[in-house]
CSV table of C-alpha atoms in Angstrom, one decimal:
chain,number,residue,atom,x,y,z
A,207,UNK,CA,39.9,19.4,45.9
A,208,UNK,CA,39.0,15.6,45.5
A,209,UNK,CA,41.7,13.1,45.3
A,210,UNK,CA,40.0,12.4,41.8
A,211,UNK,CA,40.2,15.9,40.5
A,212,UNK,CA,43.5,16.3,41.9
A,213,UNK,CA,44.8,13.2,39.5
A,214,UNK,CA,42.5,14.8,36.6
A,215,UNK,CA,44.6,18.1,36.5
A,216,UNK,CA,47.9,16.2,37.2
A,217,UNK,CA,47.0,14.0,34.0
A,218,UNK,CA,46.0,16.9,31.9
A,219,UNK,CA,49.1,19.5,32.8
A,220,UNK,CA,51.5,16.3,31.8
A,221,UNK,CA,49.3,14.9,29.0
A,222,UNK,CA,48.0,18.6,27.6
A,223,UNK,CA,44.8,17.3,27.2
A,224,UNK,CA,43.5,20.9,27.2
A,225,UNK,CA,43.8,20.9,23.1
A,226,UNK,CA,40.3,20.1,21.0
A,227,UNK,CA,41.7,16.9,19.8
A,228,UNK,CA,42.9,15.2,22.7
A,229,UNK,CA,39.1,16.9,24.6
A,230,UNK,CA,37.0,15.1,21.5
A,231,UNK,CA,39.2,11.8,23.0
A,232,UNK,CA,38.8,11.8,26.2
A,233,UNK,CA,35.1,12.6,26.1
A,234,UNK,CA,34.5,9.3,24.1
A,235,UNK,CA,36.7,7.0,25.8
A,236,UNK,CA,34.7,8.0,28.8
A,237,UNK,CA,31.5,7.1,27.4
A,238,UNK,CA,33.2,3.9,26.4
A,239,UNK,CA,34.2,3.1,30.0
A,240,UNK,CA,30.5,4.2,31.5
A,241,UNK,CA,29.2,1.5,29.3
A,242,UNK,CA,31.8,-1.0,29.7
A,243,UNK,CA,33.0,-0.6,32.8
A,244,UNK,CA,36.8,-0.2,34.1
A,245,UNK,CA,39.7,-1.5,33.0
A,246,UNK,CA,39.6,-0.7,29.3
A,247,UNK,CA,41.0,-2.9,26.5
A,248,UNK,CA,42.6,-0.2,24.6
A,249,UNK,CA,43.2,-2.8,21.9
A,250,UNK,CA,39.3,-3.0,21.9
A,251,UNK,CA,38.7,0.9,21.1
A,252,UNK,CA,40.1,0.8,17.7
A,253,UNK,CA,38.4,0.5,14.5
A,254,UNK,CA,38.4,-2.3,12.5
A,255,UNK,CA,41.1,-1.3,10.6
A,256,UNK,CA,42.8,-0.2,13.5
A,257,UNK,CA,43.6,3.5,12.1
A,258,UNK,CA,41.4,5.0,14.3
A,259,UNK,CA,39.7,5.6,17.7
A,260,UNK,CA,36.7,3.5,18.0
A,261,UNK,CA,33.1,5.9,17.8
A,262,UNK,CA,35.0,9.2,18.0
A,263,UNK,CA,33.6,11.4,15.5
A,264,UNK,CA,31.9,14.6,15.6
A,265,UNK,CA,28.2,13.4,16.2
A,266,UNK,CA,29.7,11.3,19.6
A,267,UNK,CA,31.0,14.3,20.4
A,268,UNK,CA,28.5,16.6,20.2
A,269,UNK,CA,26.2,14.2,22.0
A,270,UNK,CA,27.8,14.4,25.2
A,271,UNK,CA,28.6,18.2,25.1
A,272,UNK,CA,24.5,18.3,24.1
A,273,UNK,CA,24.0,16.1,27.5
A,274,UNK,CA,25.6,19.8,29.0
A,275,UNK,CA,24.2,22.2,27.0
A,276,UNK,CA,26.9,22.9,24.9
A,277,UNK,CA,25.7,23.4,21.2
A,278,UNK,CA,28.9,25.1,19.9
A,279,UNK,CA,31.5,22.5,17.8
A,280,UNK,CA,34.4,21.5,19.5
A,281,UNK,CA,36.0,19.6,16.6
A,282,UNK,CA,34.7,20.0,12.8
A,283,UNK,CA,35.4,16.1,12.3
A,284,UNK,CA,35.1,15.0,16.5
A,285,UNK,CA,39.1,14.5,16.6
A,286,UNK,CA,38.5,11.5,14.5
A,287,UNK,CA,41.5,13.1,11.8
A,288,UNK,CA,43.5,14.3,14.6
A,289,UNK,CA,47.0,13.2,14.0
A,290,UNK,CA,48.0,11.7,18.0
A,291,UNK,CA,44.6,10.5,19.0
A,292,UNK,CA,45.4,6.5,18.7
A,293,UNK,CA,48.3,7.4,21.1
A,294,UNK,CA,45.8,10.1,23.7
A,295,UNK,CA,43.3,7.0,24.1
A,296,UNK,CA,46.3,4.5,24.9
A,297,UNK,CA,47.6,6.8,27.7
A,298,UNK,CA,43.8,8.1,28.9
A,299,UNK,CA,43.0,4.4,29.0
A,300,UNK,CA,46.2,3.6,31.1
A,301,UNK,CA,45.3,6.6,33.6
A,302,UNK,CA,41.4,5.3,33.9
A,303,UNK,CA,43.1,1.7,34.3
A,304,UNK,CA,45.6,3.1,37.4
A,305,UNK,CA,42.7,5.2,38.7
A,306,UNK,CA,40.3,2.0,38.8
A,307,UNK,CA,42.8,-0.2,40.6
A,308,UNK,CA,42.4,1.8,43.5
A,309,UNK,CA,38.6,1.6,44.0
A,310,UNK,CA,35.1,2.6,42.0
A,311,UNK,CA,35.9,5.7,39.4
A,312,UNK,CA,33.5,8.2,39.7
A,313,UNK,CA,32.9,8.3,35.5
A,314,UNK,CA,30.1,11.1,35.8
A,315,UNK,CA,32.9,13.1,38.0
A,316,UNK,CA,35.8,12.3,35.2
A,317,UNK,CA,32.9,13.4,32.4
A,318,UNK,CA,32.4,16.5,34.4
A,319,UNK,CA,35.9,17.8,34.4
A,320,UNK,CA,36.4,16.9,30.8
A,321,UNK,CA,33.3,19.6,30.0
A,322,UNK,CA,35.2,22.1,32.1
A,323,UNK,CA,38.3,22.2,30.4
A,324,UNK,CA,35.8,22.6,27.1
A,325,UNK,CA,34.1,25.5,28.9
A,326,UNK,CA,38.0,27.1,29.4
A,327,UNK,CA,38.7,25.7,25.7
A,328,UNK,CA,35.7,27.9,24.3
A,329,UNK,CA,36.9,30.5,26.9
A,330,UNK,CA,40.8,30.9,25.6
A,331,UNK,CA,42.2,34.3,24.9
A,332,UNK,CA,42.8,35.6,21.2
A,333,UNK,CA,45.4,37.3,20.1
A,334,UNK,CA,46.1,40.4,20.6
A,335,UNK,CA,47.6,43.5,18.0
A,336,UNK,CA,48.9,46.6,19.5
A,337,UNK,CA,47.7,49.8,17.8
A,338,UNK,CA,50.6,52.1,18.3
A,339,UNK,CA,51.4,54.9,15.5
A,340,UNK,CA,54.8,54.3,16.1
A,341,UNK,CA,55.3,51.0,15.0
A,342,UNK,CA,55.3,49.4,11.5
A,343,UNK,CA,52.3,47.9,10.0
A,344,UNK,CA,54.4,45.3,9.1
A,345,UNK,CA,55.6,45.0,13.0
A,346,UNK,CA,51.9,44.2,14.0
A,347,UNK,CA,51.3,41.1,11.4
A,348,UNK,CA,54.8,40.1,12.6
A,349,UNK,CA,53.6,40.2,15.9
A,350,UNK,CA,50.5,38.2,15.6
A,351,UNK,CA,52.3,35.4,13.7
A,352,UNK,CA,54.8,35.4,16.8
A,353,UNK,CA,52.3,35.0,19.0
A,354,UNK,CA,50.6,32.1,17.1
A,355,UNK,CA,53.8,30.5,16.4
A,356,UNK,CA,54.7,30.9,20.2
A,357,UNK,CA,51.5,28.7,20.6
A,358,UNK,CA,52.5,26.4,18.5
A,359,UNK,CA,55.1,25.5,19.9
A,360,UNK,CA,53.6,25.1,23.7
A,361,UNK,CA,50.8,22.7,21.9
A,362,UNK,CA,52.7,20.1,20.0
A,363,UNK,CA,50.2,19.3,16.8
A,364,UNK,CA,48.5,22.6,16.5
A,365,UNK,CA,49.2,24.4,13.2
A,366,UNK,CA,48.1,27.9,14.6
A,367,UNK,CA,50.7,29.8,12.4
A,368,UNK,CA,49.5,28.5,9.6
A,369,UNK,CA,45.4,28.9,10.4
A,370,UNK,CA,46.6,33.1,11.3
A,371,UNK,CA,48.1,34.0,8.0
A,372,UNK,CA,45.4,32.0,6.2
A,373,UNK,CA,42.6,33.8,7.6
A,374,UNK,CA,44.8,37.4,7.7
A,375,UNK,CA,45.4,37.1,4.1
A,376,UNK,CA,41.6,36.1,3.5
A,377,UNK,CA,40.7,38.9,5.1
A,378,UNK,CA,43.0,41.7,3.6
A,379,UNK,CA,41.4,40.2,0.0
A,380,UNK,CA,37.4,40.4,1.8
A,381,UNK,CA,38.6,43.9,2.6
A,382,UNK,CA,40.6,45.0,-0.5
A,383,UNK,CA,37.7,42.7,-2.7
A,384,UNK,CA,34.6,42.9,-0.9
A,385,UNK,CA,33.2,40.1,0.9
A,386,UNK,CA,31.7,37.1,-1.4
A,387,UNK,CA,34.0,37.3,-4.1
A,388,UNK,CA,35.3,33.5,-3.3
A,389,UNK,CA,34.9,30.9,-0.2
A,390,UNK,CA,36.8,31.0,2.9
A,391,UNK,CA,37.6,27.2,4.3
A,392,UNK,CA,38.9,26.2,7.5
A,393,UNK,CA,42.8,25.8,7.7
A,394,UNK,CA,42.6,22.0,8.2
A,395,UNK,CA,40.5,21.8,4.6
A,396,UNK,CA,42.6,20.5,2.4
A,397,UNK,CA,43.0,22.4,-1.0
A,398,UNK,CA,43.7,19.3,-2.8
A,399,UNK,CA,41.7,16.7,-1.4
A,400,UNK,CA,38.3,19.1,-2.1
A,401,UNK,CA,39.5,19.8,-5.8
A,402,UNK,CA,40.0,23.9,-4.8
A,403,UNK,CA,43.0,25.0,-7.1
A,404,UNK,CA,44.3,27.0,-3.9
A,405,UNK,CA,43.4,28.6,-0.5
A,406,UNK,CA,42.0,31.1,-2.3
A,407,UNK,CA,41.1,31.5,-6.2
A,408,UNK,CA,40.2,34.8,-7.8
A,409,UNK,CA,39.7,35.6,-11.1
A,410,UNK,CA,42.4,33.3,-12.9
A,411,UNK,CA,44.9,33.5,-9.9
A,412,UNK,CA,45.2,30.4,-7.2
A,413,UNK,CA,46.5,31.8,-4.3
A,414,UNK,CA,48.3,29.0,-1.6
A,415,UNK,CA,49.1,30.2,2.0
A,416,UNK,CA,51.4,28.0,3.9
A,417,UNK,CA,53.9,28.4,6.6
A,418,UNK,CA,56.1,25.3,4.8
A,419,UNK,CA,56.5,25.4,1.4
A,420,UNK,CA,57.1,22.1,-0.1
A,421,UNK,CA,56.9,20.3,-3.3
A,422,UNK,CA,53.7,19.5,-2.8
A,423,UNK,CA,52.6,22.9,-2.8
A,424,UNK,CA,54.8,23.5,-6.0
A,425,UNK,CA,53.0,20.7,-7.4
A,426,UNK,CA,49.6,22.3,-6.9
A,427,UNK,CA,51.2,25.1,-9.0
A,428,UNK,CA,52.0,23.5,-11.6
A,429,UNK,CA,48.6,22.0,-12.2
A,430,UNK,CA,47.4,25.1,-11.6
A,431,UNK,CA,49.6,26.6,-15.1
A,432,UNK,CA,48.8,23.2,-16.9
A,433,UNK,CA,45.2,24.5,-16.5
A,434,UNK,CA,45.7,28.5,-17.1
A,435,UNK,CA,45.9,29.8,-13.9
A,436,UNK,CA,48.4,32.0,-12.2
A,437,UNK,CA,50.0,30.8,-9.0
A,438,UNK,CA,51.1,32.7,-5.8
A,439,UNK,CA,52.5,31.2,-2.9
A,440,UNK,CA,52.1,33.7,0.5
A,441,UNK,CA,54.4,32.2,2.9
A,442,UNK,CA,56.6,33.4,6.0
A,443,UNK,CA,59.9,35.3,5.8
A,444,UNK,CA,61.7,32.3,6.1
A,445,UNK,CA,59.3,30.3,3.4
A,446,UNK,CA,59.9,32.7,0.7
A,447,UNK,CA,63.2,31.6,0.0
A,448,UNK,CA,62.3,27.6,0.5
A,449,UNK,CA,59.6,28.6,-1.9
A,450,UNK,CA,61.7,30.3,-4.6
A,451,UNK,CA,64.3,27.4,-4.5
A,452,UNK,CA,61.5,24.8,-4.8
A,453,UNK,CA,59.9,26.6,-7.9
A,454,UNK,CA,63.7,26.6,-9.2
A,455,UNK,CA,64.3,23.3,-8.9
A,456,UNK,CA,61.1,22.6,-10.7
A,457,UNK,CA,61.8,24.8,-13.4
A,458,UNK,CA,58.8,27.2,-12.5
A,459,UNK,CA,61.1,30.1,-10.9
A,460,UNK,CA,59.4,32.7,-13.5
A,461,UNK,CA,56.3,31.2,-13.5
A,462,UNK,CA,54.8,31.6,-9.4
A,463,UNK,CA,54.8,34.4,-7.7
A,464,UNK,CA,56.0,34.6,-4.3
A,465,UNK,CA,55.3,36.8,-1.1
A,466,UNK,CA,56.2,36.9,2.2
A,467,UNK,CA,53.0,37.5,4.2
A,468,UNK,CA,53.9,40.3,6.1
A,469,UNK,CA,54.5,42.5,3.1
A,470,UNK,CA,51.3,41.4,1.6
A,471,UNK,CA,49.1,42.2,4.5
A,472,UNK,CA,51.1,45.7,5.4
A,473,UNK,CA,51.0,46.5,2.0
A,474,UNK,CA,47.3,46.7,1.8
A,475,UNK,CA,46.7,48.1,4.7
A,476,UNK,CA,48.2,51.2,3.6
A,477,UNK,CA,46.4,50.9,0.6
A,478,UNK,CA,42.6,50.9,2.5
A,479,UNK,CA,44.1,53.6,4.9
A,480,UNK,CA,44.9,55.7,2.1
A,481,UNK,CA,48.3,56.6,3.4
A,482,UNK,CA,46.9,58.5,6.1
A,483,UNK,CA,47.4,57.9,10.0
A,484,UNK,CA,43.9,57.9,11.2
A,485,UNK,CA,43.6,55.6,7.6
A,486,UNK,CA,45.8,53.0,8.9
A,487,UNK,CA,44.0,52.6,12.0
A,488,UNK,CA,40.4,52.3,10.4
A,489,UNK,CA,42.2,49.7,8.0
A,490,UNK,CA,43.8,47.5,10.7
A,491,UNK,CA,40.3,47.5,12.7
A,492,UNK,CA,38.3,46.6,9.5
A,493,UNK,CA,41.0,43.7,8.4
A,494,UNK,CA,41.0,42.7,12.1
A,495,UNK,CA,37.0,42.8,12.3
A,496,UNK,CA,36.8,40.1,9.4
A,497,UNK,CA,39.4,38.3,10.1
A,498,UNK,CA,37.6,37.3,13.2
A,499,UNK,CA,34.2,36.7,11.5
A,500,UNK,CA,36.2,34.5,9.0
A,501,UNK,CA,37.7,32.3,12.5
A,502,UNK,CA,34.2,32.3,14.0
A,503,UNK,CA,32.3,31.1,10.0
A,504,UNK,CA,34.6,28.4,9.1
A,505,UNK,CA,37.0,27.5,12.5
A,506,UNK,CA,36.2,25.7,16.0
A,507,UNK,CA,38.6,27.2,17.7
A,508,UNK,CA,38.1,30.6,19.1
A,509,UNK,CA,40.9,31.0,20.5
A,510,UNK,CA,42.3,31.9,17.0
A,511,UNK,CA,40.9,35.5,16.9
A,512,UNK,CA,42.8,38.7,17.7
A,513,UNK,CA,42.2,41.5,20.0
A,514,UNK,CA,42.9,44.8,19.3
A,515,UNK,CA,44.6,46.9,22.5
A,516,UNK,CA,45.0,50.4,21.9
């Protein structure tokens, strides 16, 4: 292994610059020191109003994956939102900086690894459900939300909890619905910056999915019985009761409907299964099955989809 490479990995273990944000950065601030040269101004790669990273973006982005025959979307907005990237260029910069003080950097070589770690990013393992007869229905979306909340945790500013139960309950109402009864969005969409009256909206009910309920959220319910619509909050085990004191305090305790996700999802799947054994299998395969179509329509991450292991 090169002495380059070697520094490379060493950076990206300590930095977890594995993630799709912090790629989208790297790849651009590499472009920026092929055409400037090395050291970088970090001061110099910031916007004009100095909020964000200067040319990242989706279409800079995609150019240089393009350049490798990459056509797939790393980032839906290029890692220009991502909250972080101001600080990953400062400390990329400062490792280009170090590297260049040494000698001539190899950029093409940097650019190089940086398209690995996308090829393993595209490459990252789903999660996986367990089909065992034995074990609750409710067990197995437990399970999955573990898993993604597990993740979480090892990759500070991912919100995969929260992008699993959104696309799990979407996908128990495509299955319990039919598909094309209303329009899935990708977990980073906000509800209330596009005008949607929730995650999801059916008939005259505005369904909001969220790992942390807050008075924000409560907010979106009450505009949502100012205009006539019925609001339910699907939230975690430990949200419901945040999300019952919250609707409370704002005097809307009999007006939104709260549901811990677990029992939402289970509940359904006996439902489609018909209380039957071989039911409940079918059931979790067909939920499963569009869940994943829903990750691969609307997300960039694939790494978001589940397995099943029997």
């Amino acid at each position: 292994m090169s002495a380059l490479k070697a520094a490379l990995q060493a950076f990206n273990t300590e930095r977890k610059f594995s993630r799709k944000g912090p790629l989208c950065v790297a790849l651009v601030v590499t472009q920026h020191a092929k055409a400037r040269g090395l050291p970088l101004d970090p001061d110099t790669l910031l916007t004009d109003g100095g909020g964000q990273v200067l040319g990242l973006g989706r279409a800079a982005v995609q150019a240089v994956l393009g350049r490798h025959g990459i056509t797939r979307v790393l980032a839906a907005e290029g890692g220009r939102t991502s909250r972080g990237s101001i600080g990953n260029m400062r400390e990329y910069v400062a490792f280009l900086n170090n590297l260049a003080t040494a000698g001539p950097v190899d950029l093409d070589a940097v650019e190089a690894f940086w398209i690995e770690r996308v090829h393993e990013f595209f490459a990252a393992k789903p999660f996986k459900i367990r089909l065992d007869a034995s074990r609750s229905l409710r067990t197995l979306v437990r399970d999955v939300i573990a898993q993604a909340e597990e993740r979480q945790r090892n990759t500070p500013g991912m919100q995969y909890a929260g992008a699993v139960i959104q696309h799990l309950v979407g996908a128990k109402l495509d299955c319990a619905l039919g598909a094309g009864q209303f329009k899935h969005n990708s977990f980073s969409t906000s509800d209330a910056q596009t005008g949607r009256n929730g995650d999801f909206f059916i008939g005259d009910v505005a369904i909001h999915v969220t790992t942390a309920p807050s008075e924000a959220v409560i907010a979106r319910c009450r505009e949502n019985i100012d205009n006539g619509h019925k609001p339910i909050i699907v939230t975690t085990t430990r949200g419901v009761l945040v999300a019952e004191g919250l609707a409370e305090n704002a005097g809307l305790g009999e007006r939104i409907d709260v549901f811990e996700v677990e029992q939402f999802v289970a509940l359904n799947l006996y439902e489609l299964g018909k209380f039957a054994a071989e039911g409940r299998r079918v059931a979790v395969a067909e939920v499963v099955n569009r869940y994943n179509e829903i990750v691969e329509e609307v997300e960039t991450d694939p790494s978001l989809k589940i397995e099943i292991r029997t």
